[in-house]
Coordinates of C-alpha atoms in Angstrom, one line a residue:
M261 CA -53.7 38.7 -35.1
L262 CA -50.4 38.3 -36.9
R263 CA -49.8 40.8 -39.7
A264 CA -47.9 39.9 -42.9
S265 CA -46.7 42.3 -45.5
I266 CA -46.6 40.6 -48.9
D267 CA -45.1 41.9 -52.1
L268 CA -47.5 40.6 -54.7
M269 CA -45.2 41.5 -57.6
G270 CA -42.1 39.4 -56.7
G271 CA -41.3 36.1 -58.4
E272 CA -42.0 34.3 -61.6
N273 CA -45.4 33.0 -60.6
A274 CA -46.7 36.2 -58.9
P275 CA -49.3 37.2 -58.0
N276 CA -51.5 34.1 -58.4
S277 CA -49.3 31.6 -56.6
I278 CA -48.9 34.1 -53.7
L279 CA -52.6 34.7 -53.3
K280 CA -53.4 30.9 -53.5
A281 CA -50.9 30.3 -50.7
A282 CA -52.3 33.2 -48.6
S283 CA -55.8 31.8 -48.9
N284 CA -54.8 29.0 -46.6
F285 CA -54.1 31.3 -43.6
N286 CA -57.2 32.6 -42.0
N287 CA -55.5 33.7 -38.8
V288 CA -53.2 36.2 -40.6
H289 CA -54.0 39.8 -41.7
F290 CA -52.2 40.3 -45.0
V291 CA -51.0 43.7 -46.2
F292 CA -50.6 43.2 -49.9
T293 CA -48.5 45.6 -52.0
G294 CA -48.7 45.7 -55.8
T295 CA -49.8 47.6 -58.9
E296 CA -53.4 48.5 -59.6
S297 CA -53.6 45.6 -62.1
V298 CA -53.5 42.9 -59.4
K299 CA -55.9 44.5 -56.9
N300 CA -59.0 42.9 -58.3
L301 CA -57.4 39.4 -58.3
I302 CA -57.4 39.3 -54.5
A303 CA -61.1 38.9 -54.2
E304 CA -61.0 35.7 -56.4
Y305 CA -59.1 33.8 -53.7
K306 CA -61.5 34.6 -50.8
I307 CA -58.8 35.7 -48.4
A308 CA -60.4 36.5 -45.1
N309 CA -58.3 39.4 -43.8
Y310 CA -56.3 41.8 -45.9
S311 CA -55.6 45.3 -47.0
F312 CA -54.0 46.6 -50.2
I313 CA -51.5 49.3 -50.8
E314 CA -50.9 50.4 -54.4
A315 CA -47.4 50.7 -55.9
K316 CA -46.2 52.2 -59.1
I317 CA -43.1 50.2 -59.8
V318 CA -42.3 46.5 -60.2
L319 CA -38.6 45.6 -59.7
E320 CA -36.9 43.3 -62.1
E321 CA -33.6 41.5 -61.8
G322 CA -30.8 43.1 -63.7
V323 CA -32.6 46.4 -64.3
R324 CA -31.3 49.6 -62.8
F325 CA -33.8 51.8 -60.9
S326 CA -33.3 55.3 -59.4
N327 CA -33.8 55.9 -55.7
A328 CA -37.1 57.6 -56.5
E329 CA -38.3 54.6 -58.5
L330 CA -37.2 52.2 -55.7
E331 CA -39.3 54.1 -53.2
Q332 CA -42.4 53.6 -55.4
S333 CA -41.9 49.9 -55.8
S334 CA -44.1 47.2 -54.3
L335 CA -41.1 45.7 -52.5
Y336 CA -40.0 49.0 -50.9
I337 CA -43.5 49.7 -49.7
A338 CA -43.8 46.2 -48.3
I339 CA -40.7 46.6 -46.2
E340 CA -41.9 50.0 -45.0
Q341 CA -44.9 48.2 -43.3
V342 CA -42.5 46.4 -40.9
R343 CA -40.7 49.7 -40.1
D344 CA -44.0 51.5 -39.5
G345 CA -45.4 48.8 -37.2
N346 CA -48.1 47.7 -39.6
A347 CA -46.7 44.2 -40.1
D348 CA -44.8 41.6 -38.2
F349 CA -42.8 40.3 -41.2
V350 CA -42.4 40.9 -44.9
L351 CA -42.2 38.3 -47.6
S352 CA -41.1 38.7 -51.2
A353 CA -39.7 36.6 -54.0
G354 CA -38.4 39.7 -55.7
P355 CA -34.7 40.4 -56.7
S356 CA -32.4 39.5 -53.8
G357 CA -30.0 42.3 -54.3
Y358 CA -32.6 45.0 -54.2
Y359 CA -34.4 43.2 -51.3
M360 CA -31.2 43.3 -49.1
L361 CA -30.3 46.8 -50.1
M362 CA -33.7 48.2 -49.2
A363 CA -34.1 46.2 -46.1
R364 CA -30.8 47.6 -44.8
R365 CA -31.8 51.1 -45.8
I366 CA -35.3 51.0 -44.3
L367 CA -34.8 48.9 -41.2
G368 CA -31.1 49.0 -40.5
T369 CA -29.0 46.1 -39.0
I370 CA -28.7 44.6 -35.6
A371 CA -25.7 45.8 -33.5
N372 CA -24.4 47.7 -36.5
L373 CA -23.7 44.5 -38.4
N374 CA -21.8 45.2 -41.6
R375 CA -23.0 42.1 -43.5
P376 CA -26.4 40.5 -42.9
A377 CA -26.6 36.9 -44.2
L378 CA -29.3 34.8 -45.9
A379 CA -30.2 31.9 -43.6
A380 CA -32.6 29.0 -44.0
I381 CA -33.5 25.6 -42.6
I382 CA -32.2 22.6 -44.6
P383 CA -33.3 18.9 -44.1
T384 CA -30.9 16.3 -42.7
T385 CA -31.1 12.7 -41.8
K386 CA -31.3 13.7 -38.2
G387 CA -33.9 16.4 -38.6
S388 CA -32.9 19.9 -39.7
S389 CA -30.0 22.4 -39.6
V390 CA -29.6 26.1 -40.1
M391 CA -27.4 27.2 -43.0
L392 CA -26.0 30.6 -43.9
D393 CA -24.9 32.5 -45.9
L394 CA -27.0 31.4 -48.9
G395 CA -26.0 34.1 -51.4
A396 CA -26.1 37.6 -49.8
N397 CA -22.2 37.9 -49.5
L398 CA -20.1 36.2 -52.1
T399 CA -16.8 36.9 -50.4
C400 CA -16.3 37.0 -46.7
D401 CA -13.4 37.5 -44.3
A402 CA -12.9 35.6 -41.0
I403 CA -14.8 38.1 -38.9
D404 CA -17.8 37.9 -41.3
L405 CA -17.9 34.1 -41.0
A406 CA -17.5 34.2 -37.3
K407 CA -20.5 36.6 -37.0
F408 CA -22.5 34.4 -39.3
A409 CA -21.8 31.5 -36.9
V410 CA -23.0 33.6 -34.0
M411 CA -26.2 34.4 -35.7
G412 CA -26.6 30.8 -36.9
A413 CA -26.3 29.6 -33.3
A414 CA -28.9 32.0 -32.2
L415 CA -31.2 30.9 -35.0
S416 CA -30.6 27.2 -34.1
K417 CA -31.6 27.8 -30.5
F418 CA -34.7 29.8 -31.6
W419 CA -35.8 27.8 -34.6
L420 CA -34.8 24.2 -33.7
G421 CA -34.5 24.3 -29.9
N422 CA -30.9 23.3 -29.8
K423 CA -29.5 24.4 -26.4
I424 CA -25.8 24.0 -27.4
P425 CA -25.7 24.1 -31.2
K426 CA -22.9 22.4 -33.1
V427 CA -21.6 24.9 -35.6
G428 CA -19.7 23.6 -38.7
F429 CA -17.6 25.9 -41.0
V430 CA -17.7 24.4 -44.5
N431 CA -14.1 23.4 -45.4
V432 CA -12.2 20.9 -47.5
G433 CA -11.4 18.8 -44.5
S434 CA -12.2 18.4 -40.8
E435 CA -8.6 18.7 -39.6
L436 CA -7.7 22.0 -38.0
G437 CA -4.8 22.7 -40.3
K438 CA -6.7 22.4 -43.5
G439 CA -8.4 25.1 -45.6
P440 CA -8.2 28.8 -46.5
E441 CA -6.9 31.2 -43.9
N442 CA -10.1 33.1 -43.5
I443 CA -12.0 29.9 -42.6
K444 CA -9.4 28.7 -40.1
K445 CA -9.3 32.1 -38.5
A446 CA -13.1 32.2 -38.4
L447 CA -13.3 29.0 -36.4
D448 CA -10.6 30.3 -34.0
I449 CA -12.5 33.6 -33.4
F450 CA -15.8 31.8 -33.0
S451 CA -14.4 29.4 -30.4
K452 CA -13.1 32.3 -28.4
I453 CA -16.3 34.4 -28.4
Q454 CA -19.0 31.7 -28.1
Q455 CA -19.4 29.7 -24.9
E456 CA -22.9 28.4 -25.7
A457 CA -22.1 26.6 -28.9
T458 CA -19.3 24.4 -30.2
G459 CA -17.4 24.9 -33.5
S460 CA -15.6 22.7 -36.0
F461 CA -15.0 22.2 -39.7
I462 CA -17.4 20.2 -41.8
E463 CA -17.0 18.7 -45.2
C464 CA -19.9 19.0 -47.7
N465 CA -20.5 15.3 -47.8
Y466 CA -21.4 15.3 -44.1
I467 CA -23.8 18.3 -44.2
M468 CA -27.0 16.3 -45.0
R469 CA -26.0 13.7 -42.4
G470 CA -26.8 16.2 -39.7
D471 CA -23.5 16.2 -38.0
C472 CA -23.8 20.0 -37.3
D473 CA -26.8 22.1 -36.3
V474 CA -25.5 25.2 -38.0
I475 CA -23.6 25.3 -41.4
V476 CA -21.5 28.3 -42.1
A477 CA -20.1 29.4 -45.5
D478 CA -19.7 32.5 -47.6
G479 CA -22.5 33.3 -49.9
F480 CA -20.9 31.8 -53.0
V481 CA -20.2 28.4 -51.5
G482 CA -23.5 28.4 -49.6
N483 CA -25.6 29.2 -52.6
C484 CA -23.8 26.5 -54.7
I485 CA -24.4 23.9 -52.0
L486 CA -28.0 24.8 -51.7
K487 CA -28.7 24.7 -55.4
F488 CA -26.8 21.5 -55.9
A489 CA -28.8 19.8 -53.1
E490 CA -32.0 21.0 -54.6
G491 CA -31.0 19.6 -58.0
I492 CA -30.0 16.3 -56.5
A493 CA -33.4 16.0 -54.7
V494 CA -35.2 16.6 -57.9
F495 CA -32.9 14.2 -59.8
F496 CA -33.5 11.3 -57.4
R497 CA -37.2 12.0 -57.2
N498 CA -37.5 11.8 -60.9
R499 CA -35.4 8.6 -61.1
L500 CA -37.5 7.0 -58.4
K501 CA -40.7 8.0 -60.2
N502 CA -39.5 6.5 -63.5
A503 CA -38.4 3.3 -61.8
L504 CA -41.8 2.9 -60.0
T505 CA -43.9 3.5 -63.1
G506 CA -42.1 1.3 -65.5
N507 CA -44.6 -1.7 -65.4
I508 CA -47.6 -3.0 -63.6
F509 CA -45.5 -4.7 -61.0
T510 CA -43.6 -1.6 -60.0
K511 CA -46.8 0.5 -60.1
T512 CA -48.3 -1.9 -57.6
I513 CA -45.3 -1.6 -55.3
A514 CA -45.5 2.2 -55.6
L515 CA -49.2 2.1 -54.7
L516 CA -48.6 0.0 -51.6
L517 CA -45.7 2.2 -50.5
R518 CA -47.2 5.6 -51.4
K519 CA -47.5 6.9 -47.9
D520 CA -44.0 5.9 -46.9
L521 CA -42.6 7.3 -50.1
K522 CA -44.3 10.6 -49.6
R523 CA -42.8 10.9 -46.1
S524 CA -39.3 9.9 -47.2
I525 CA -38.9 12.0 -50.4
V526 CA -37.6 15.5 -49.7
D527 CA -39.4 18.2 -51.6
P528 CA -37.3 21.5 -51.7
K529 CA -40.6 23.5 -51.9
Q530 CA -41.4 22.5 -48.3
Y531 CA -38.2 24.2 -47.2
N532 CA -38.8 27.5 -49.0
G533 CA -38.3 30.7 -47.1
A534 CA -35.0 32.2 -46.0
I535 CA -34.5 35.1 -43.6
F536 CA -32.1 38.0 -43.7
A537 CA -30.3 37.3 -40.5
G538 CA -28.9 40.5 -39.0
I539 CA -31.6 42.9 -40.4
N540 CA -33.4 44.7 -37.6
G541 CA -36.8 43.2 -38.5
C542 CA -38.3 39.9 -39.9
I543 CA -37.5 39.7 -43.6
V544 CA -38.4 36.5 -45.4
K545 CA -37.1 35.8 -48.9
A546 CA -38.9 33.2 -51.1
H547 CA -37.3 31.6 -54.2
G548 CA -37.9 33.4 -57.4
S549 CA -39.6 30.4 -59.0
S550 CA -41.8 29.6 -56.0
D551 CA -45.2 28.1 -56.7
A552 CA -48.2 28.1 -54.3
I553 CA -46.8 25.2 -52.2
A554 CA -43.4 27.0 -51.8
F555 CA -45.0 30.3 -50.9
Q556 CA -47.1 28.6 -48.3
A557 CA -43.9 27.2 -46.7
A558 CA -42.4 30.7 -46.8
I559 CA -45.4 32.3 -45.2
S560 CA -45.1 29.6 -42.4
V561 CA -41.5 30.7 -41.9
G562 CA -42.6 34.3 -41.6
I563 CA -45.2 33.3 -39.0
K564 CA -42.6 31.5 -37.0
V565 CA -40.2 34.4 -36.9
G566 CA -42.9 37.1 -36.8
C567 CA -44.5 35.6 -33.7
N568 CA -41.2 35.7 -31.9
K569 CA -39.4 38.6 -33.5
K570 CA -38.4 40.4 -30.4
E571 CA -36.8 37.3 -28.8
L572 CA -35.0 36.4 -32.0
I573 CA -33.6 39.9 -32.6
K574 CA -32.5 40.1 -29.0
A575 CA -30.7 36.7 -29.2
I576 CA -28.8 37.8 -32.3
E577 CA -28.0 41.2 -30.8
E578 CA -26.6 39.7 -27.6
G579 CA -24.4 37.3 -29.7
L580 CA -23.1 40.1 -31.9
N581 CA -22.4 42.4 -29.0
A582 CA -20.4 39.7 -27.4
C583 CA -18.2 39.7 -30.6
D584 CA -17.6 43.4 -30.3
L585 CA -16.7 43.0 -26.6
Q586 CA -13.8 40.8 -27.6
N587 CA -12.4 43.5 -29.8
I588 CA -12.1 41.1 -32.7
E589 CA -12.2 43.9 -35.2

């Protein structure tokens, strides 16, 4: 049975939304970490298989904690379960900075990677793409971006089944001479070290069209693109809802088309769950505002990577080792 380590204290809607989501997975053993105050809530959700480990500290964004306090936190203890072999993946909606810091400290990185990246699946008109970095590294040099591309290609093969992924480096134009030097150099490096993927530049307006299987950007740009896309999805969903509920005629149309509309409208919650690519273990990050639907999607991501963790880590490791063999540093 797959084992999931879950930080019950992370996120704005913790712990109820997390427990509600977990109650939908009967084939997973959950290792919950949290303060004593939440322990009794678990029984209310009739979760089939679980254990509980008590923590003393709840981490908060923007608050400084000592090393001793970090080690007593629910998030730290949750990550430890992966290190100790008690869980196949860990999931939290807690503070991203502390999450990355402790994951690196406890689990280390693959192939001595300096900068792990936050990676997730995004919807496109052709299906899905992998995008990274989504906020872990606000500034990156060419080598960082090239290594993100290598990890993204491995994730695309593993996650989406793309045998020869098309990798796009986000830029202001698709022509080779355009853009900042670090992005132009990153494409050049990637093209030299990667034989099982193709690289190019991609403009933001073509990302959702699905022209590339992997989208690479630094964490600042990637996070801005992601949040703008989420906002646009909500904007159009609300506009469509208002248009279809204005009068009895439009309400009738909405009723007749409800199944098609449900399939066509993208809900960002269904794509919740990013992984820390490059960490030597399966680390899943949920959005801080995740509700039960979003947490359920994030758990599904954890199950996907947790069931195949050895193969995924090996694929990333082989790609990163190839980078080092080229002496690009």
